[in-house]
Amino acid sequence: MPDTLTTTRIPVTGMTCAACQSRVQRTLQKQPGVSDATVNLMMGNATVTYDAGSVAPEALVAAIRETGYGAELPTPDQDAFREQEARDRATAEEFQSLKRKAIVSFAIGAAAMAAMPLMHRAHWMSWVLLAVTFAVMATAGRHFYTRAWAAFRHHTADMNTLVALGTGAAFVYSLIATVVPEFFTARGVAADVYYEAVLLIIAFILTGNAFEARAKRNTSVALRALVQLQPKSARVLRDGEERDIPVAHVTADDTVIVRPGERIPVDGVVTQGESAVDESMLTGESLPVAKHPGDRVIGGTINRTGAFRLRATTLGADSVLAQIVKLMRDAQGSRAPIQALADRISGVFVPVVISIAIATFATWFVLAEGAPAVRAFAAAVTVLIIACPCAMGLAVPTAVMVATGKGAELGVLIKGGEALQRSGDVTTVVLDKTGTVTEGRPTVTDIVRASGTGVDDDTLLRLVASVEKSSEHPLADAIVQHARARGLALGDAEAFTSVTGRGATGVVDGTALAIGNAALMADYAIDIAPLAADADRLAGEGKTPMFVAADGALAGLIAVADPIKPTSRAAIARFHAMGLRVAMLTGDNQRTADAIAREAGIDQVVAGVMPEGKVAEVRRLQDEGAVVAMVGDGINDAPALAQADVGIAIGTGTDIAVEAADVVLMRGDLTAAAHAIELSRRTMRTMKQNLFWAFIYNVVGIPLAAGALYPAFGLLLSPVIASAAMAFSSVSVVTNSLRLRGARIA
C-alpha cells in the first residue's frame, strides 16, 4: 500500500437516486490512484481514498463533473462544526426551493386540468397550455432535463432520465396534437393533449422531492443538536481581566470562567471551584456529574450549580465534541454491506425500465382494439414515471443516519454502517472484567474485628490506613481513600516496611501493626484461626481479605474488592433476554473471577489470561461459529477488540478515539453496549423493510403501469397517478427510517 494514501470528502450536488450515486462511485473507482470510493446519496458527498502521488484531488473533482454532477473541493480550514452548518443551510435551501416549485407547478397543473373541457370548443386554449407547460418544464422542472441530458452524454441513465423521457414524450405528443392536429385526425385518432399530465407529474415529483428533502434533514437532527452544543463565546481571564471572546480564539492553558447555567465552552481541567455538570447529551447519563479541582470537563456540557474556573486543554478539531461530530458524520456517510444489493440492482435498473417501456408500447400498439397509438403511448409513459429508483437509493442510508443519531442520544457512537450491521448479527458477548463489569477501582467492602480487641471499626481503619498511606499498592490506596472518605485523621507510620508478596508493617501511635495475608501473619506467629472462616467467605465472594495484627495479636481483617458496577447485572440480564451468550475474560485468578461471574450472572469465565490469551479465546469462539462482540476498556483490550467481529470500547468521552473499536460507549456502563446491539437489530429490521418496499413497489407497480389489470378488469393506471405513487415510495422509505428516532431503547 502506498505511503501517500490520503482520504478526502468531496461535496457532490445533483444526485437524486441510487443510479446517480452508483454512477459517481463507479467513475471515482476507475480513476488512477484511487484505492476506495464511497458515495452517499443522503449526505451528498463522496469519500475517496487515493494515492496523492498518482492523482490530485482536483482531478477527482473534474471526474465527478464529467459525469454531469456538481463537485467542489472542501475548504481546508472547515472543521466538523462549520461543515455540518453548511450542509444544514444547503438542505434547508433545497427544501424551500423544491417547495416553491411544487406549489407553483400544482397551481398551474390544477388550472390546466380545469381548462381541459374548454379545449374542445376553443383550440387556442391548447396553445396557451402549450406555452404554460413549456414554461414550467423550463423553470421548475428544468433540472430533470439538464441532468438527463448530462447522463445521456455519458452513456448512462438515472431517475431524471425516466422523468425526462416520460414527461418529454407526453409534451412532444401534445405539441404535435396542438400544432398539426390533422396528423392524428387523418388516421382516425383524436388529437388529445397531455399538458395537465405533464404539469401534475412534475408537481407530484417535486412534492415528493420536497418531502424527501425535509425528511432527510430530520435524519440529521441528532448531529445538528451536537453542533449546536458548541458555544459561540467564552469568558477568559487575561491580564487580570475577564473578557468575552469567540471560542475559536481560546488558546491552550487559557483560564476560562464558567458560571452556573452556562455551557462549558471548551475542554479543560477544573482549577478552582466545584460544581455538578450535566453531560447527558454526550454520555446519555441523566444525572449531573460532580466536578472538583483536577477533574476533566467537556466543552458543550452544561454547568448546573456552582461557578468554577478551568484550564483549557484540547481545542478546535481536537476537542471531544468536535471528534464526536466528526465520528458521527463519518458514520452517517458510510455504507452498510446490505447496500450492495440495492447498488447492483440500481446499476441496471433504468435501462431495464426503458426496455420494459418500449416493450409495453409495442404490445399495446399491436394488441389494442381502439386508438392503439394513444394507449400504447400512455402506458409507456406510465411505466417510465412509476419506476423510480429513488427509494432503493434511500432505503439503507436513511436508516444508518437515523440510527447513528439515535445512538448518540443514548451515549453510543457507532463507527459506520458496517459496524451497525455486524452488531445486529452478534451471538456472543465477551466482557473484560476490570473497568467493564467491575468499577475498575478497589474499595473497602468489609471490616471484621477479632473479639476482645477493644477497638471500634474506625479506630482499626485509621491505624491500618496510617501504615498503608506509605505504600504504593492499589489495595493500600483503597484503604487510605476509604479512611479519608470517612473523615478519619491519619497519623504517620514509623519503621514502615513493605514485605513483597505479603503486606506491610509499621508503628502508629506506639502500636506495632502488621497488615497482610496469612503468610505475613505466620511470619509473626499470629494465629488467624478466629477469623479464618470469615476470610474464606470473603475470598469466595471475590474479595481480597487482609489480616491485621496489633502488638502481636490478631485485631481483625479488612476486605478490599473491585465491586461490580450497579448496572452490570441488569445489562447482562438484558443480553440474555436478547438470546446472547455472555463470557468474561480476565487476568485475575479463577476464584475471584468465578465469584464476580456468579454475582453478575455471566455464563462462562476464562481467568488468568494475558492480552494475547484474550485474542486466542475470541478467535476460538469465532471458529465455533459465534459472532463475537468484545467489550473492553479500549486500551489493554485493543488486540481482542480488533479480533472480535464487533469491538466495543467502554469508557468516557475522552476515549472516543479508540481506533480498535467499532462502537464507542460514552459512559462506563454495560447497559449502553446492550443498547448498541438492540439498536442495530432494530435498524437492520428497518433496512430490510425499506429494501422490501422499494423492491416490491417496482415489482408490483411496473406491471400495473404496463396494463396487467386491463385484460381482466379493464383498469389502466394514469401517468398522473403513477407520478404520485412514485413520490410516495421515496417518502415512505424515509419516513419508515425516521421511526427509529422514536424507538424505545431503555
Short mmCIF file of C-alpha atoms in Angstrom, two decimals, residues 70-502:
data_model
loop_
_atom_site.label_atom_id
_atom_site.label_comp_id
_atom_site.label_asym_id
_atom_site.label_seq_id
_atom_site.Cartn_x
_atom_site.Cartn_y
_atom_site.Cartn_z
CA GLY A 70 -21.53 19.30 -9.38
CA ALA A 71 -18.49 18.99 -7.13
CA GLU A 72 -16.17 21.32 -5.23
CA LEU A 73 -13.07 20.73 -3.16
CA PRO A 74 -13.77 21.06 0.58
CA THR A 75 -12.46 24.17 2.32
CA PRO A 76 -9.18 23.21 4.03
CA ASP A 77 -9.88 25.10 7.27
CA GLN A 78 -13.50 23.98 7.59
CA ASP A 79 -13.95 21.92 10.77
CA ALA A 80 -16.73 19.45 11.51
CA PHE A 81 -18.94 22.16 13.04
CA ARG A 82 -18.72 24.51 10.06
CA GLU A 83 -19.16 21.66 7.58
CA GLN A 84 -22.35 20.47 9.26
CA GLU A 85 -23.72 24.02 9.46
CA ALA A 86 -23.04 24.49 5.74
CA ARG A 87 -24.78 21.21 4.95
CA ASP A 88 -27.79 22.21 7.06
CA ARG A 89 -28.06 25.53 5.21
CA ALA A 90 -27.85 23.78 1.85
CA THR A 91 -30.52 21.24 2.85
CA ALA A 92 -32.86 23.98 4.11
CA GLU A 93 -32.40 25.98 0.88
CA GLU A 94 -33.04 22.84 -1.20
CA PHE A 95 -36.29 22.17 0.66
CA GLN A 96 -37.53 25.76 0.27
CA SER A 97 -36.68 25.79 -3.45
CA LEU A 98 -38.42 22.47 -4.12
CA LYS A 99 -41.46 23.54 -2.10
CA ARG A 100 -41.85 26.76 -4.10
CA LYS A 101 -41.51 24.92 -7.41
CA ALA A 102 -44.01 22.25 -6.33
CA ILE A 103 -46.63 24.79 -5.23
CA VAL A 104 -46.36 26.74 -8.50
CA SER A 105 -46.50 23.55 -10.59
CA PHE A 106 -49.55 22.27 -8.71
CA ALA A 107 -51.38 25.57 -9.08
CA ILE A 108 -50.73 25.71 -12.82
CA GLY A 109 -51.49 21.99 -13.19
CA ALA A 110 -54.83 22.38 -11.42
CA ALA A 111 -55.71 25.35 -13.62
CA ALA A 112 -54.75 23.32 -16.71
CA MET A 113 -56.96 20.43 -15.62
CA ALA A 114 -59.87 22.82 -15.10
CA ALA A 115 -59.28 24.27 -18.59
CA MET A 116 -59.22 20.91 -20.37
CA PRO A 117 -63.00 20.81 -21.15
CA LEU A 118 -62.69 24.19 -22.88
CA MET A 119 -60.18 22.94 -25.43
CA HIS A 120 -62.84 21.10 -27.43
CA ARG A 121 -64.60 24.42 -28.04
CA ALA A 122 -61.55 26.72 -28.19
CA HIS A 123 -58.45 25.35 -29.86
CA TRP A 124 -56.49 28.45 -28.83
CA MET A 125 -56.60 27.11 -25.25
CA SER A 126 -54.25 24.33 -26.36
CA TRP A 127 -51.72 26.96 -27.42
CA VAL A 128 -51.99 28.66 -24.02
CA LEU A 129 -51.42 25.36 -22.23
CA LEU A 130 -48.51 24.62 -24.57
CA ALA A 131 -46.80 27.86 -23.57
CA VAL A 132 -47.54 27.45 -19.86
CA THR A 133 -46.38 23.83 -19.80
CA PHE A 134 -43.17 24.65 -21.62
CA ALA A 135 -42.52 27.47 -19.12
CA VAL A 136 -42.94 25.10 -16.16
CA MET A 137 -40.71 22.47 -17.77
CA ALA A 138 -38.06 25.12 -18.44
CA THR A 139 -38.13 26.51 -14.89
CA ALA A 140 -39.48 24.28 -12.12
CA GLY A 141 -38.65 21.06 -13.97
CA ARG A 142 -35.51 22.23 -15.76
CA HIS A 143 -33.12 20.12 -13.64
CA PHE A 144 -34.84 16.89 -14.74
CA TYR A 145 -33.95 17.56 -18.36
CA THR A 146 -30.47 19.03 -17.93
CA ARG A 147 -29.39 16.11 -15.73
CA ALA A 148 -30.98 13.56 -18.04
CA TRP A 149 -29.09 15.10 -20.98
CA ALA A 150 -25.83 15.02 -18.98
CA ALA A 151 -26.42 11.34 -18.22
CA PHE A 152 -27.16 10.62 -21.88
CA ARG A 153 -23.91 12.31 -22.95
CA HIS A 154 -22.06 9.97 -20.60
CA HIS A 155 -23.94 6.92 -21.87
CA THR A 156 -25.78 6.35 -18.58
CA ALA A 157 -29.31 6.78 -17.24
CA ASP A 158 -30.92 7.60 -13.90
CA MET A 159 -34.19 8.76 -12.35
CA ASN A 160 -34.01 12.03 -14.27
CA THR A 161 -33.84 10.02 -17.49
CA LEU A 162 -37.15 8.31 -16.66
CA VAL A 163 -38.88 11.57 -15.70
CA ALA A 164 -37.49 13.42 -18.72
CA LEU A 165 -38.48 10.64 -21.13
CA GLY A 166 -41.97 10.31 -19.67
CA THR A 167 -42.86 13.99 -19.48
CA GLY A 168 -40.89 14.83 -22.62
CA ALA A 169 -42.74 12.21 -24.64
CA ALA A 170 -46.09 13.46 -23.32
CA PHE A 171 -45.15 17.05 -24.17
CA VAL A 172 -43.97 16.22 -27.70
CA TYR A 173 -47.14 14.18 -28.33
CA SER A 174 -49.27 17.11 -27.12
CA LEU A 175 -47.17 19.58 -29.12
CA ILE A 176 -47.86 17.68 -32.36
CA ALA A 177 -51.57 17.42 -31.46
CA THR A 178 -51.68 21.18 -30.95
CA VAL A 179 -49.65 22.31 -33.95
CA VAL A 180 -50.83 19.73 -36.53
CA PRO A 181 -53.94 18.02 -35.14
CA GLU A 182 -54.64 16.71 -38.66
CA PHE A 183 -51.76 14.24 -38.20
CA PHE A 184 -53.96 12.35 -35.74
CA THR A 185 -57.46 13.01 -37.05
CA ALA A 186 -56.49 11.85 -40.53
CA ARG A 187 -55.63 8.47 -39.00
CA GLY A 188 -58.83 8.23 -37.01
CA VAL A 189 -57.21 9.17 -33.70
CA ALA A 190 -58.41 12.03 -31.51
CA ALA A 191 -55.84 14.85 -31.19
CA ASP A 192 -55.77 14.64 -27.37
CA VAL A 193 -53.18 16.58 -25.36
CA TYR A 194 -51.48 15.68 -22.06
CA TYR A 195 -50.38 19.10 -20.83
CA GLU A 196 -52.14 18.73 -17.48
CA ALA A 197 -50.48 15.33 -17.03
CA VAL A 198 -47.01 16.80 -17.68
CA LEU A 199 -47.68 19.61 -15.21
CA LEU A 200 -49.07 17.37 -12.48
CA ILE A 201 -46.34 14.75 -12.94
CA ILE A 202 -43.71 17.45 -12.42
CA ALA A 203 -45.68 18.82 -9.47
CA PHE A 204 -46.01 15.40 -7.79
CA ILE A 205 -42.35 14.55 -8.29
CA LEU A 206 -41.25 17.94 -6.94
CA THR A 207 -43.58 17.48 -3.97
CA GLY A 208 -42.06 14.08 -3.29
CA ASN A 209 -38.57 15.56 -3.59
CA ALA A 210 -39.52 18.34 -1.16
CA PHE A 211 -40.90 15.92 1.43
CA GLU A 212 -37.83 13.77 0.88
CA ALA A 213 -35.51 16.76 1.46
CA ARG A 214 -37.32 17.69 4.66
CA ALA A 215 -37.25 14.10 5.87
CA LYS A 216 -33.55 13.79 5.03
CA ARG A 217 -32.91 16.91 7.09
CA ASN A 218 -34.73 15.29 10.00
CA THR A 219 -32.40 12.30 9.85
CA SER A 220 -29.55 14.60 10.93
CA VAL A 221 -31.36 16.10 13.90
CA ALA A 222 -29.04 14.47 16.45
CA LEU A 223 -25.95 15.66 14.60
CA ARG A 224 -27.31 19.20 14.42
CA ALA A 225 -28.07 19.06 18.13
CA LEU A 226 -24.45 18.15 18.82
CA VAL A 227 -23.18 21.00 16.63
CA GLN A 228 -25.46 23.43 18.45
CA LEU A 229 -23.89 22.42 21.78
CA GLN A 230 -20.74 24.34 20.82
CA PRO A 231 -20.95 27.80 22.49
CA LYS A 232 -20.02 30.76 20.34
CA SER A 233 -18.04 32.62 23.03
CA ALA A 234 -16.02 32.01 26.18
CA ARG A 235 -15.21 34.14 29.21
CA VAL A 236 -11.43 34.06 29.75
CA LEU A 237 -9.11 35.65 32.26
CA ARG A 238 -6.37 37.62 30.52
CA ASP A 239 -4.11 40.26 32.06
CA GLY A 240 -6.18 40.08 35.23
CA GLU A 241 -9.40 40.95 33.41
CA GLU A 242 -12.41 38.87 32.36
CA ARG A 243 -13.04 39.05 28.62
CA ASP A 244 -15.71 37.51 26.39
CA ILE A 245 -14.03 36.24 23.24
CA PRO A 246 -15.06 33.88 20.39
CA VAL A 247 -14.43 30.23 21.24
CA ALA A 248 -12.15 29.98 18.21
CA HIS A 249 -9.79 32.49 19.86
CA VAL A 250 -9.33 30.49 23.08
CA THR A 251 -5.80 29.10 23.34
CA ALA A 252 -4.36 26.21 25.29
CA ASP A 253 -3.80 26.95 29.01
CA ASP A 254 -6.20 29.91 28.97
CA THR A 255 -8.15 30.27 32.22
CA VAL A 256 -11.85 30.04 31.37
CA ILE A 257 -14.56 31.14 33.80
CA VAL A 258 -17.84 29.18 33.80
CA ARG A 259 -20.91 30.37 35.69
CA PRO A 260 -23.97 28.34 36.77
CA GLY A 261 -26.34 27.55 33.90
CA GLU A 262 -23.76 28.16 31.18
CA ARG A 263 -22.45 25.68 28.65
CA ILE A 264 -18.80 24.88 29.14
CA PRO A 265 -17.13 26.45 26.08
CA VAL A 266 -14.01 24.24 25.74
CA ASP A 267 -12.46 21.05 27.08
CA GLY A 268 -10.34 21.57 30.14
CA VAL A 269 -9.36 20.72 33.71
CA VAL A 270 -11.06 22.36 36.70
CA THR A 271 -8.56 24.51 38.59
CA GLN A 272 -10.82 26.31 41.05
CA GLY A 273 -14.34 25.82 42.36
CA GLU A 274 -16.78 22.89 42.38
CA SER A 275 -19.99 22.13 40.51
CA ALA A 276 -22.25 19.47 39.03
CA VAL A 277 -22.16 19.19 35.24
CA ASP A 278 -24.93 17.82 33.01
CA GLU A 279 -23.21 15.59 30.42
CA SER A 280 -26.40 13.88 29.24
CA MET A 281 -26.20 15.00 25.60
CA LEU A 282 -22.77 13.42 25.24
CA THR A 283 -23.00 10.39 27.53
CA GLY A 284 -26.72 9.64 27.82
CA GLU A 285 -26.31 9.80 31.61
CA SER A 286 -29.21 11.80 33.08
CA LEU A 287 -27.67 12.57 36.50
CA PRO A 288 -25.26 15.54 36.75
CA VAL A 289 -21.63 14.60 37.46
CA ALA A 290 -19.79 16.23 40.38
CA LYS A 291 -16.67 18.14 39.35
CA HIS A 292 -13.79 19.15 41.62
CA PRO A 293 -10.35 20.68 41.02
CA GLY A 294 -8.34 18.29 38.87
CA ASP A 295 -11.40 16.80 37.11
CA ARG A 296 -11.79 16.99 33.34
CA VAL A 297 -14.79 18.74 31.80
CA ILE A 298 -16.05 18.56 28.23
CA GLY A 299 -16.96 21.51 26.05
CA GLY A 300 -20.67 21.72 25.25
CA THR A 301 -21.87 20.23 28.55
CA ILE A 302 -23.93 22.32 30.98
CA ASN A 303 -22.68 23.67 34.31
CA ARG A 304 -25.64 23.23 36.66
CA THR A 305 -24.74 24.55 40.11
CA GLY A 306 -21.50 26.25 41.21
CA ALA A 307 -19.11 28.52 39.35
CA PHE A 308 -15.61 27.30 38.55
CA ARG A 309 -12.53 28.03 36.53
CA LEU A 310 -10.85 25.65 34.12
CA ARG A 311 -7.58 25.46 32.23
CA ALA A 312 -8.24 25.00 28.51
CA THR A 313 -6.71 21.82 27.05
CA THR A 314 -7.91 20.29 23.76
CA LEU A 315 -9.38 22.85 21.39
CA GLY A 316 -10.98 23.11 17.96
CA ALA A 317 -10.91 19.94 15.88
CA ASP A 318 -9.17 18.06 18.70
CA SER A 319 -11.92 18.68 21.26
CA VAL A 320 -14.14 15.84 22.41
CA LEU A 321 -17.28 17.41 20.90
CA ALA A 322 -15.57 18.01 17.53
CA GLN A 323 -14.33 14.42 17.49
CA ILE A 324 -17.83 13.16 18.23
CA VAL A 325 -19.32 15.29 15.44
CA LYS A 326 -16.64 14.06 13.02
CA LEU A 327 -17.16 10.45 14.07
CA MET A 328 -20.93 10.71 13.63
CA ARG A 329 -20.59 12.48 10.30
CA ASP A 330 -18.20 9.81 9.05
CA ALA A 331 -20.52 7.08 10.29
CA GLN A 332 -23.55 8.61 8.61
CA GLY A 333 -21.61 8.87 5.36
CA SER A 334 -20.53 5.23 5.45
CA ARG A 335 -22.19 2.27 3.79
CA ALA A 336 -23.72 -0.85 5.27
CA PRO A 337 -22.89 -4.09 3.39
CA ILE A 338 -26.59 -4.65 2.73
CA GLN A 339 -26.48 -1.55 0.48
CA ALA A 340 -24.55 -3.61 -2.10
CA LEU A 341 -27.77 -5.38 -3.11
CA ALA A 342 -29.52 -2.11 -3.92
CA ASP A 343 -26.42 -0.89 -5.78
CA ARG A 344 -26.29 -3.94 -8.02
CA ILE A 345 -29.96 -3.58 -8.93
CA SER A 346 -29.80 0.18 -9.47
CA GLY A 347 -26.85 -0.29 -11.84
CA VAL A 348 -29.11 -1.99 -14.40
CA PHE A 349 -32.49 -0.71 -13.27
CA VAL A 350 -33.03 2.28 -15.57
CA PRO A 351 -32.00 0.52 -18.82
CA VAL A 352 -34.30 -2.37 -17.89
CA VAL A 353 -37.21 0.01 -17.23
CA ILE A 354 -36.67 1.77 -20.56
CA SER A 355 -36.69 -1.63 -22.26
CA ILE A 356 -39.94 -2.53 -20.48
CA ALA A 357 -41.49 0.79 -21.55
CA ILE A 358 -40.55 0.10 -25.18
CA ALA A 359 -41.99 -3.42 -24.94
CA THR A 360 -45.16 -2.01 -23.36
CA PHE A 361 -45.58 0.46 -26.20
CA ALA A 362 -45.09 -2.24 -28.81
CA THR A 363 -47.51 -4.63 -27.11
CA TRP A 364 -50.30 -2.05 -26.80
CA PHE A 365 -49.73 -0.75 -30.29
CA VAL A 366 -50.16 -4.25 -31.72
CA LEU A 367 -52.94 -5.57 -29.49
CA ALA A 368 -55.09 -2.56 -28.55
CA GLU A 369 -58.51 -2.65 -30.21
CA GLY A 370 -59.03 1.10 -30.34
CA ALA A 371 -56.64 4.07 -30.54
CA PRO A 372 -53.59 1.82 -30.22
CA ALA A 373 -51.06 4.63 -30.55
CA VAL A 374 -52.66 6.70 -27.77
CA ARG A 375 -53.00 3.77 -25.41
CA ALA A 376 -49.50 2.48 -26.18
CA PHE A 377 -48.08 5.93 -25.57
CA ALA A 378 -49.92 6.43 -22.24
CA ALA A 379 -48.92 3.01 -20.93
CA ALA A 380 -45.26 3.51 -21.86
CA VAL A 381 -45.17 6.93 -20.20
CA THR A 382 -46.79 5.50 -17.07
CA VAL A 383 -44.12 2.77 -16.86
CA LEU A 384 -41.36 5.36 -17.16
CA ILE A 385 -42.89 7.57 -14.48
CA ILE A 386 -43.76 4.95 -11.87
CA ALA A 387 -40.38 3.16 -11.99
CA CYS A 388 -38.18 5.36 -9.86
CA PRO A 389 -35.00 4.04 -8.20
CA CYS A 390 -35.02 6.79 -5.54
CA ALA A 391 -36.47 4.55 -2.85
CA MET A 392 -33.75 1.95 -3.38
CA GLY A 393 -31.05 4.58 -3.00
CA LEU A 394 -32.57 5.89 0.23
CA ALA A 395 -33.51 2.59 1.86
CA VAL A 396 -30.20 1.93 3.66
CA PRO A 397 -28.52 5.36 4.07
CA THR A 398 -31.54 6.92 5.78
CA ALA A 399 -31.65 4.10 8.34
CA VAL A 400 -27.90 4.43 9.00
CA MET A 401 -28.20 8.18 9.53
CA VAL A 402 -31.14 7.96 11.91
CA ALA A 403 -29.65 5.02 13.83
CA THR A 404 -26.28 6.67 14.39
CA GLY A 405 -28.08 9.79 15.58
CA LYS A 406 -30.26 7.75 17.92
CA GLY A 407 -27.15 6.00 19.20
CA ALA A 408 -25.53 9.34 20.02
CA GLU A 409 -28.58 10.27 22.10
CA LEU A 410 -28.05 7.04 24.05
CA GLY A 411 -24.33 7.73 24.56
CA VAL A 412 -23.32 5.19 21.89
CA LEU A 413 -21.08 6.17 18.97
CA ILE A 414 -21.26 3.67 16.11
CA LYS A 415 -18.44 3.95 13.58
CA GLY A 416 -20.40 3.42 10.40
CA GLY A 417 -22.92 1.26 8.59
CA GLU A 418 -20.74 -1.85 8.56
CA ALA A 419 -20.33 -1.83 12.34
CA LEU A 420 -24.05 -1.17 12.69
CA GLN A 421 -24.92 -4.17 10.54
CA ARG A 422 -22.42 -6.53 12.19
CA SER A 423 -23.68 -5.61 15.67
CA GLY A 424 -27.09 -6.95 14.75
CA ASP A 425 -25.61 -10.38 13.98
CA VAL A 426 -23.82 -10.81 17.33
CA THR A 427 -24.46 -14.12 19.14
CA THR A 428 -21.85 -13.97 21.92
CA VAL A 429 -20.76 -11.04 24.08
CA VAL A 430 -17.30 -11.28 25.63
CA LEU A 431 -16.58 -8.94 28.55
CA ASP A 432 -13.38 -7.75 30.13
CA LYS A 433 -13.69 -7.76 33.93
CA THR A 434 -11.84 -4.78 35.38
CA GLY A 435 -13.45 -1.48 34.49
CA THR A 436 -16.10 -3.16 32.35
CA VAL A 437 -18.08 -5.50 34.60
CA THR A 438 -16.48 -4.03 37.74
CA GLU A 439 -15.81 -0.45 38.77
CA GLY A 440 -12.10 -0.74 37.97
CA ARG A 441 -11.00 0.72 41.30
CA PRO A 442 -10.64 -1.34 44.51
CA THR A 443 -12.68 -0.25 47.53
CA VAL A 444 -13.00 -1.42 51.11
CA THR A 445 -16.04 -3.66 51.40
CA ASP A 446 -15.80 -5.25 54.86
CA ILE A 447 -14.15 -4.61 58.25
CA VAL A 448 -14.24 -7.57 60.66
CA ARG A 449 -12.85 -7.15 64.21
CA ALA A 450 -11.50 -10.00 66.29
CA SER A 451 -13.29 -10.46 69.59
CA GLY A 452 -11.77 -8.79 72.59
CA THR A 453 -9.71 -6.20 70.68
CA GLY A 454 -11.27 -3.22 72.46
CA VAL A 455 -11.20 -1.01 69.31
CA ASP A 456 -14.03 0.03 67.00
CA ASP A 457 -14.09 -0.12 63.20
CA ASP A 458 -12.95 3.48 62.70
CA THR A 459 -10.03 3.11 65.09
CA LEU A 460 -8.88 -0.09 63.38
CA LEU A 461 -9.29 1.52 59.94
CA ARG A 462 -7.38 4.66 60.99
CA LEU A 463 -4.41 2.64 62.28
CA VAL A 464 -4.24 0.47 59.17
CA ALA A 465 -4.62 3.45 56.78
CA SER A 466 -1.86 5.32 58.61
CA VAL A 467 0.50 2.49 57.71
CA GLU A 468 -0.82 1.92 54.20
CA LYS A 469 -0.52 5.56 53.13
CA SER A 470 3.21 4.93 52.78
CA SER A 471 2.55 2.05 50.38
CA GLU A 472 2.07 2.32 46.61
CA HIS A 473 -0.01 -0.87 46.30
CA PRO A 474 -3.54 -0.39 44.79
CA LEU A 475 -5.13 -2.25 47.72
CA ALA A 476 -3.33 0.03 50.16
CA ASP A 477 -4.59 3.08 48.30
CA ALA A 478 -8.16 1.74 48.53
CA ILE A 479 -7.85 1.55 52.34
CA VAL A 480 -6.42 5.07 52.58
CA GLN A 481 -9.14 6.54 50.36
CA HIS A 482 -11.84 4.77 52.40
CA ALA A 483 -10.46 6.17 55.66
CA ARG A 484 -10.31 9.67 54.28
CA ALA A 485 -13.83 9.39 52.92
CA ARG A 486 -14.96 8.61 56.48
CA GLY A 487 -13.20 11.73 57.74
CA LEU A 488 -10.54 9.94 59.77
CA ALA A 489 -7.35 11.82 60.66
CA LEU A 490 -4.40 9.64 59.65
CA GLY A 491 -1.14 9.54 61.57
CA ASP A 492 2.41 8.91 60.42
CA ALA A 493 3.82 5.41 60.48
CA GLU A 494 7.26 4.82 61.96
CA ALA A 495 9.52 1.98 60.82
CA PHE A 496 7.37 1.35 57.76
CA THR A 497 8.36 -1.78 55.84
CA SER A 498 6.82 -3.22 52.70
CA VAL A 499 7.04 -7.02 52.58
CA THR A 500 6.80 -8.10 48.93
CA GLY A 501 4.02 -10.59 48.32
CA ARG A 502 2.87 -10.45 51.94
#
